[in-house]
């Protein structure tokens, strides 16, 4: 059997989580149109007859000022260690490659780096040619591929380019296992995805979600969660007029959980609170699952 770990790295919003989900044909990592969606390293396991590829989606790399930002950056760089290949993804619609060059050069790993120029649906063919030439010169990658993951273009080529980099060995995860994250983690992420969907950028970015109770029995699943915002006025916005916003979030999250898990959600209770400075408090970051 051929096996291997592949880390997916890149700046925020380039399409890393979209790629992970496309590779697995399942939703494992949340996707949003807003940057800084992914906060943890999330493994997605692709099992085929003769191979197992473990893809690791990572937080988009950026240089922010909060402790949470540093932790996310650390998580991404650490995920590039001890892997058999690295996929470095670039958003082709971004004009300058300067930030990408800086990040790419900061990845201290000997694993072959495959650069994927994504979102080519957003640029003209001539522009794509120019970008590819520039990337080859500035990055000197093991391989350069172009893709439009959203339009299902280039996914097969990515898999095919990784196959020769796999090693002979025993599978890391049992067959049938899709991700290293349990349902309680997924519930937290689904609620975060709905916050990102319904609210403007800065609110979800300043929120954490904590699952306070998760019970599964023959009748279904009951979940209690808490959304922790940064400021008191954000709490009001998340709850909405007469509770209308939190109701929308709850309905959408419940529906998504039922679709993803093929099960019944008996109850989803979501409380909203605020905690100024949680993104800079080691104690809180540990409590909300962002630090060991
Ligand atoms: N036009 C276009 N949009 C894409 C493509 N791939 C992904 N997207 C969109 O780009 C946005 C960001 O996608 P994500 O997969 O969440 O990006 P990410 O790199 O995981 O972002 P972070 O988690 O913030 O680091 C979403 O709105 C996707 O639908 C593509 O090939 N073309
Ligand atoms: Mg992501």
Short mmCIF file of C-alpha atoms and ligand atoms in Angstrom, two decimals:
data_model
loop_
_atom_site.label_atom_id
_atom_site.label_comp_id
_atom_site.label_asym_id
_atom_site.label_seq_id
_atom_site.Cartn_x
_atom_site.Cartn_y
_atom_site.Cartn_z
CA UNK A 1 0.00 0.00 0.00
CA UNK A 2 1.21 3.53 -0.77
CA UNK A 3 0.71 6.11 1.98
CA UNK A 4 1.60 9.70 2.67
CA UNK A 5 0.85 13.00 4.37
CA UNK A 6 0.30 16.13 2.28
CA UNK A 7 0.04 19.59 3.85
CA UNK A 8 -1.98 22.30 2.11
CA UNK A 9 -0.55 25.76 2.81
CA UNK A 10 -1.09 29.28 1.52
CA UNK A 11 -2.41 32.72 2.34
CA UNK A 12 -5.98 33.13 3.67
CA UNK A 13 -8.88 32.73 1.23
CA UNK A 14 -6.90 31.11 -1.60
CA UNK A 15 -9.10 27.98 -1.60
CA UNK A 16 -7.23 25.47 0.60
CA UNK A 17 -10.31 24.14 2.38
CA UNK A 18 -12.23 24.07 -0.90
CA UNK A 19 -9.44 21.86 -2.26
CA UNK A 20 -9.51 19.52 0.75
CA UNK A 21 -13.26 19.02 0.35
CA UNK A 22 -12.92 18.52 -3.41
CA UNK A 23 -10.18 15.92 -2.98
CA UNK A 24 -12.40 13.95 -0.61
CA UNK A 25 -15.72 14.72 -2.37
CA UNK A 26 -17.07 15.50 1.11
CA UNK A 27 -17.33 18.59 3.29
CA UNK A 28 -14.67 18.18 5.99
CA UNK A 29 -13.38 21.72 6.40
CA UNK A 30 -15.53 24.84 6.45
CA UNK A 31 -15.30 27.25 3.53
CA UNK A 32 -16.33 30.89 3.39
CA UNK A 33 -15.89 33.88 1.13
CA UNK A 34 -14.17 35.65 4.04
CA UNK A 35 -10.46 35.33 4.84
CA UNK A 36 -9.16 33.54 7.96
CA UNK A 37 -11.86 30.89 8.03
CA UNK A 38 -9.78 27.85 9.04
CA UNK A 39 -8.19 28.04 12.50
CA UNK A 40 -6.81 24.52 13.00
CA UNK A 41 -4.96 21.83 11.10
CA UNK A 42 -7.67 19.51 9.80
CA UNK A 43 -6.82 16.15 8.29
CA UNK A 44 -8.89 14.65 5.51
CA UNK A 45 -8.24 11.03 4.60
CA UNK A 46 -8.52 9.81 1.03
CA UNK A 47 -8.70 6.02 0.80
CA UNK A 48 -8.36 4.27 -2.53
CA UNK A 49 -7.68 0.63 -3.37
CA UNK A 50 -3.91 0.93 -3.41
CA UNK A 51 -3.20 4.13 -1.49
CA UNK A 52 -4.08 6.36 1.45
CA UNK A 53 -3.41 10.09 1.17
CA UNK A 54 -3.81 12.18 4.32
CA UNK A 55 -4.31 15.82 3.39
CA UNK A 56 -3.84 18.44 6.08
CA UNK A 57 -5.76 21.69 5.60
CA UNK A 58 -4.20 24.57 7.52
CA UNK A 59 -5.05 28.14 8.56
CA UNK A 60 -4.16 30.74 5.93
CA UNK A 61 -0.80 32.29 6.76
CA UNK A 62 -0.80 36.00 7.61
CA UNK A 63 1.09 38.15 10.06
CA UNK A 64 -1.56 39.42 12.52
CA UNK A 65 -1.20 41.00 15.95
CA UNK A 66 -3.36 38.79 18.19
CA UNK A 67 -2.08 35.69 19.99
CA UNK A 68 -4.72 33.70 18.07
CA UNK A 69 -3.15 34.91 14.77
CA UNK A 70 0.31 33.75 15.86
CA UNK A 71 -1.08 30.38 16.93
CA UNK A 72 -2.77 29.92 13.55
CA UNK A 73 0.46 30.77 11.75
CA UNK A 74 2.39 28.36 13.96
CA UNK A 75 -0.15 25.61 13.27
CA UNK A 76 0.24 26.12 9.52
CA UNK A 77 4.04 26.09 9.52
CA UNK A 78 4.20 23.11 11.89
CA UNK A 79 1.91 21.14 9.61
CA UNK A 80 4.54 21.34 6.89
CA UNK A 81 6.91 19.22 9.00
CA UNK A 82 7.19 15.46 8.44
CA UNK A 83 5.02 15.38 5.34
CA UNK A 84 5.67 13.72 1.99
CA UNK A 85 4.50 16.67 -0.08
CA UNK A 86 3.37 20.25 0.33
CA UNK A 87 0.70 21.87 -1.76
CA UNK A 88 1.27 25.63 -1.75
CA UNK A 89 -1.81 27.34 -3.09
CA UNK A 90 -1.92 30.79 -4.68
CA UNK A 91 -4.94 32.88 -5.61
CA UNK A 92 -4.22 33.87 -9.22
CA UNK A 93 -6.41 36.97 -8.98
CA UNK A 94 -4.06 38.59 -6.46
CA UNK A 95 -1.76 41.01 -8.25
CA UNK A 96 1.48 40.80 -6.25
CA UNK A 97 3.30 37.59 -5.39
CA UNK A 98 5.50 39.30 -2.78
CA UNK A 99 3.68 37.95 0.29
CA UNK A 100 3.55 34.48 -1.25
CA UNK A 101 7.28 34.50 -1.96
CA UNK A 102 7.97 35.48 1.66
CA UNK A 103 5.69 32.77 3.07
CA UNK A 104 6.87 30.11 0.62
CA UNK A 105 10.49 30.76 1.56
CA UNK A 106 9.64 30.51 5.26
CA UNK A 107 8.47 26.91 4.90
CA UNK A 108 11.37 24.93 6.30
CA UNK A 109 10.61 21.49 4.95
CA UNK A 110 12.46 19.28 2.52
CA UNK A 111 9.24 17.83 1.13
CA UNK A 112 8.58 18.52 -2.57
CA UNK A 113 6.49 21.69 -2.94
CA UNK A 114 3.75 21.64 -5.54
CA UNK A 115 2.47 25.12 -6.30
CA UNK A 116 -1.18 25.23 -7.28
CA UNK A 117 -2.26 28.41 -9.03
CA UNK A 118 -5.94 28.43 -8.12
CA UNK A 119 -8.95 30.51 -9.20
CA UNK A 120 -7.73 30.67 -12.80
CA UNK A 121 -11.39 31.15 -13.72
CA UNK A 122 -10.91 34.73 -12.49
CA UNK A 123 -8.08 35.68 -14.87
CA UNK A 124 -7.44 35.66 -18.63
CA UNK A 125 -5.27 32.98 -20.27
CA UNK A 126 -2.50 35.46 -21.08
CA UNK A 127 -2.38 36.61 -17.46
CA UNK A 128 -2.18 33.00 -16.29
CA UNK A 129 0.81 32.42 -18.60
CA UNK A 130 2.58 35.47 -17.15
CA UNK A 131 1.83 34.39 -13.56
CA UNK A 132 3.13 30.89 -14.21
CA UNK A 133 6.36 32.26 -15.67
CA UNK A 134 6.82 34.51 -12.63
CA UNK A 135 6.11 31.67 -10.19
CA UNK A 136 8.59 29.35 -11.90
CA UNK A 137 11.29 32.02 -11.60
CA UNK A 138 10.55 33.16 -8.05
CA UNK A 139 9.51 29.89 -6.41
CA UNK A 140 11.38 27.22 -8.32
CA UNK A 141 8.71 24.66 -7.29
CA UNK A 142 8.90 20.90 -7.65
CA UNK A 143 5.82 21.25 -9.86
CA UNK A 144 3.43 24.01 -10.90
CA UNK A 145 -0.20 23.23 -11.63
CA UNK A 146 -3.12 25.47 -12.42
CA UNK A 147 -6.59 24.90 -11.08
CA UNK A 148 -10.04 26.21 -10.56
CA UNK A 149 -11.18 24.06 -7.71
CA UNK A 150 -14.55 25.75 -7.59
CA UNK A 151 -15.14 24.68 -11.18
CA UNK A 152 -13.75 21.21 -10.61
CA UNK A 153 -10.68 21.82 -12.76
CA UNK A 154 -7.24 20.47 -11.88
CA UNK A 155 -8.17 18.18 -8.98
CA UNK A 156 -7.30 14.95 -10.79
CA UNK A 157 -3.89 16.36 -11.79
CA UNK A 158 -3.15 17.27 -8.16
CA UNK A 159 -3.87 13.70 -7.03
CA UNK A 160 -1.82 12.25 -9.87
CA UNK A 161 1.15 14.45 -9.07
CA UNK A 162 1.14 13.33 -5.44
CA UNK A 163 0.88 9.61 -6.09
CA UNK A 164 4.57 9.14 -7.03
CA UNK A 165 5.58 10.91 -3.80
CA UNK A 166 3.82 8.38 -1.55
CA UNK A 167 5.81 5.77 0.35
CA UNK A 168 5.27 2.05 0.82
CA UNK A 169 3.69 1.41 4.25
CA UNK A 170 0.69 0.63 6.43
CA UNK A 171 -2.28 3.03 6.34
CA UNK A 172 -2.24 5.66 9.10
CA UNK A 173 -6.01 5.64 9.59
CA UNK A 174 -8.62 2.87 9.35
CA UNK A 175 -10.46 2.58 6.06
CA UNK A 176 -13.72 4.53 6.13
CA UNK A 177 -12.37 7.25 8.41
CA UNK A 178 -12.75 10.61 6.68
CA UNK A 179 -11.22 13.07 9.13
CA UNK A 180 -9.28 13.18 12.39
CA UNK A 181 -11.88 15.53 13.87
CA UNK A 182 -14.88 14.24 15.85
CA UNK A 183 -18.50 15.40 15.53
CA UNK A 184 -18.22 17.77 18.48
CA UNK A 185 -15.40 19.62 16.68
CA UNK A 186 -17.38 19.57 13.44
CA UNK A 187 -20.41 21.03 15.26
CA UNK A 188 -18.29 23.93 16.48
CA UNK A 189 -16.99 24.53 12.96
CA UNK A 190 -20.47 24.37 11.41
CA UNK A 191 -21.67 27.05 13.84
CA UNK A 192 -18.60 29.16 12.97
CA UNK A 193 -19.37 28.71 9.27
CA UNK A 194 -22.88 30.04 9.83
CA UNK A 195 -21.52 33.03 11.77
CA UNK A 196 -19.24 33.73 8.80
CA UNK A 197 -22.17 33.38 6.45
CA UNK A 198 -24.68 35.59 8.25
CA UNK A 199 -22.50 38.31 9.77
CA UNK A 200 -20.06 40.83 8.40
CA UNK A 201 -16.36 39.96 8.50
CA UNK A 202 -15.13 41.36 11.80
CA UNK A 203 -17.73 39.77 14.05
CA UNK A 204 -17.11 36.09 13.20
CA UNK A 205 -13.37 36.75 13.24
CA UNK A 206 -13.64 37.96 16.79
CA UNK A 207 -15.77 35.02 17.93
CA UNK A 208 -15.03 31.61 19.34
CA UNK A 209 -17.51 28.76 19.58
CA UNK A 210 -17.41 26.33 22.45
CA UNK A 211 -19.39 23.09 22.58
CA UNK A 212 -20.49 22.78 26.21
CA UNK A 213 -22.44 19.53 25.82
CA UNK A 214 -22.63 16.87 23.10
CA UNK A 215 -24.86 13.84 23.60
CA UNK A 216 -25.54 11.16 21.03
CA UNK A 217 -28.02 8.31 21.50
CA UNK A 218 -30.32 6.15 19.37
CA UNK A 219 -32.82 9.01 18.95
CA UNK A 220 -30.26 11.52 17.68
CA UNK A 221 -27.86 14.19 18.85
CA UNK A 222 -28.33 16.99 21.40
CA UNK A 223 -25.84 19.85 21.41
CA UNK A 224 -25.30 22.85 23.63
CA UNK A 225 -22.94 25.52 22.35
CA UNK A 226 -21.73 28.94 23.35
CA UNK A 227 -20.64 31.72 21.01
CA UNK A 228 -18.11 34.01 22.64
CA UNK A 229 -17.77 37.44 21.04
CA UNK A 230 -15.18 40.08 21.81
CA UNK A 231 -17.53 42.99 22.61
CA UNK A 232 -20.93 43.45 24.23
CA UNK A 233 -22.48 45.14 21.18
CA UNK A 234 -21.42 42.14 19.05
CA UNK A 235 -23.42 39.91 21.38
CA UNK A 236 -26.49 42.01 20.58
CA UNK A 237 -25.88 41.78 16.83
CA UNK A 238 -25.42 38.00 16.97
CA UNK A 239 -28.68 37.59 18.90
CA UNK A 240 -30.46 40.04 16.61
CA UNK A 241 -33.83 41.78 16.93
CA UNK A 242 -36.06 39.59 19.09
CA UNK A 243 -33.53 36.78 18.65
CA UNK A 244 -33.93 36.67 14.86
CA UNK A 245 -30.23 36.36 13.95
CA UNK A 246 -29.36 33.59 16.40
CA UNK A 247 -32.49 31.78 15.24
CA UNK A 248 -31.23 31.90 11.62
CA UNK A 249 -27.80 30.66 12.70
CA UNK A 250 -29.36 27.82 14.69
CA UNK A 251 -31.69 26.68 11.90
CA UNK A 252 -28.91 26.76 9.28
CA UNK A 253 -26.39 24.97 11.53
CA UNK A 254 -28.89 22.26 12.49
CA UNK A 255 -29.77 21.66 8.85
CA UNK A 256 -26.11 21.41 7.89
CA UNK A 257 -25.35 18.95 10.70
CA UNK A 258 -28.27 16.75 9.66
CA UNK A 259 -27.14 16.79 6.01
CA UNK A 260 -23.47 16.15 6.79
CA UNK A 261 -24.03 13.44 9.39
CA UNK A 262 -27.22 11.83 8.04
CA UNK A 263 -28.77 11.91 11.48
CA UNK A 264 -31.40 13.70 13.53
CA UNK A 265 -30.51 16.66 15.75
CA UNK A 266 -32.87 16.55 18.74
CA UNK A 267 -31.75 19.85 20.09
CA UNK A 268 -29.25 22.61 19.30
CA UNK A 269 -29.03 25.25 22.00
CA UNK A 270 -26.77 28.24 21.38
CA UNK A 271 -25.95 30.79 24.06
CA UNK A 272 -24.17 34.04 23.23
CA UNK A 273 -21.67 35.76 25.50
CA UNK A 274 -18.71 38.12 25.22
CA UNK A 275 -15.23 38.08 26.65
CA UNK A 276 -13.01 41.06 25.79
CA UNK A 277 -9.46 40.07 24.86
CA UNK A 278 -10.03 36.31 24.59
CA UNK A 279 -7.88 36.19 21.43
CA UNK A 280 -4.91 37.36 23.46
CA UNK A 281 -5.42 35.22 26.54
CA UNK A 282 -3.51 31.93 26.64
CA UNK A 283 -6.00 30.58 29.19
CA UNK A 284 -8.99 31.36 26.95
CA UNK A 285 -7.27 30.09 23.80
CA UNK A 286 -6.69 26.77 25.55
CA UNK A 287 -10.28 26.73 26.80
CA UNK A 288 -11.60 27.31 23.26
CA UNK A 289 -9.34 24.63 21.78
CA UNK A 290 -6.71 26.75 20.02
CA UNK A 291 -3.67 25.93 22.11
CA UNK A 292 -2.42 22.77 23.73
N1 LIG B 1 -13.50 31.96 -8.27
C1 LIG B 1 -13.04 30.97 -7.53
N2 LIG B 1 -13.28 30.94 -6.21
C2 LIG B 1 -12.78 29.91 -5.48
C3 LIG B 1 -12.03 28.86 -6.07
N3 LIG B 1 -11.66 28.01 -5.09
C4 LIG B 1 -12.18 28.51 -3.95
N4 LIG B 1 -12.86 29.64 -4.17
C5 LIG B 1 -13.58 30.51 -3.20
O1 LIG B 1 -12.63 31.18 -2.40
C6 LIG B 1 -13.19 31.44 -1.09
C7 LIG B 1 -12.24 30.96 -0.02
O2 LIG B 1 -12.18 29.56 -0.05
P1 LIG B 1 -11.61 28.71 1.18
O3 LIG B 1 -11.49 27.30 0.71
O4 LIG B 1 -12.40 28.97 2.41
O5 LIG B 1 -10.18 29.36 1.33
P2 LIG B 1 -9.02 29.00 2.40
O6 LIG B 1 -7.73 29.10 1.67
O7 LIG B 1 -9.32 27.72 3.06
O8 LIG B 1 -9.16 30.22 3.39
P3 LIG B 1 -8.67 30.31 4.96
O9 LIG B 1 -9.29 29.18 5.70
O10 LIG B 1 -9.21 31.63 5.39
O11 LIG B 1 -7.19 30.28 4.95
C8 LIG B 1 -14.55 30.74 -1.08
O12 LIG B 1 -15.56 31.71 -1.36
C9 LIG B 1 -14.43 29.73 -2.21
O13 LIG B 1 -15.69 29.39 -2.78
C10 LIG B 1 -11.80 28.90 -7.49
O14 LIG B 1 -11.17 28.05 -8.09
N5 LIG B 1 -12.32 29.98 -8.15
MG1 LIG B 2 -9.65 27.27 5.03
#
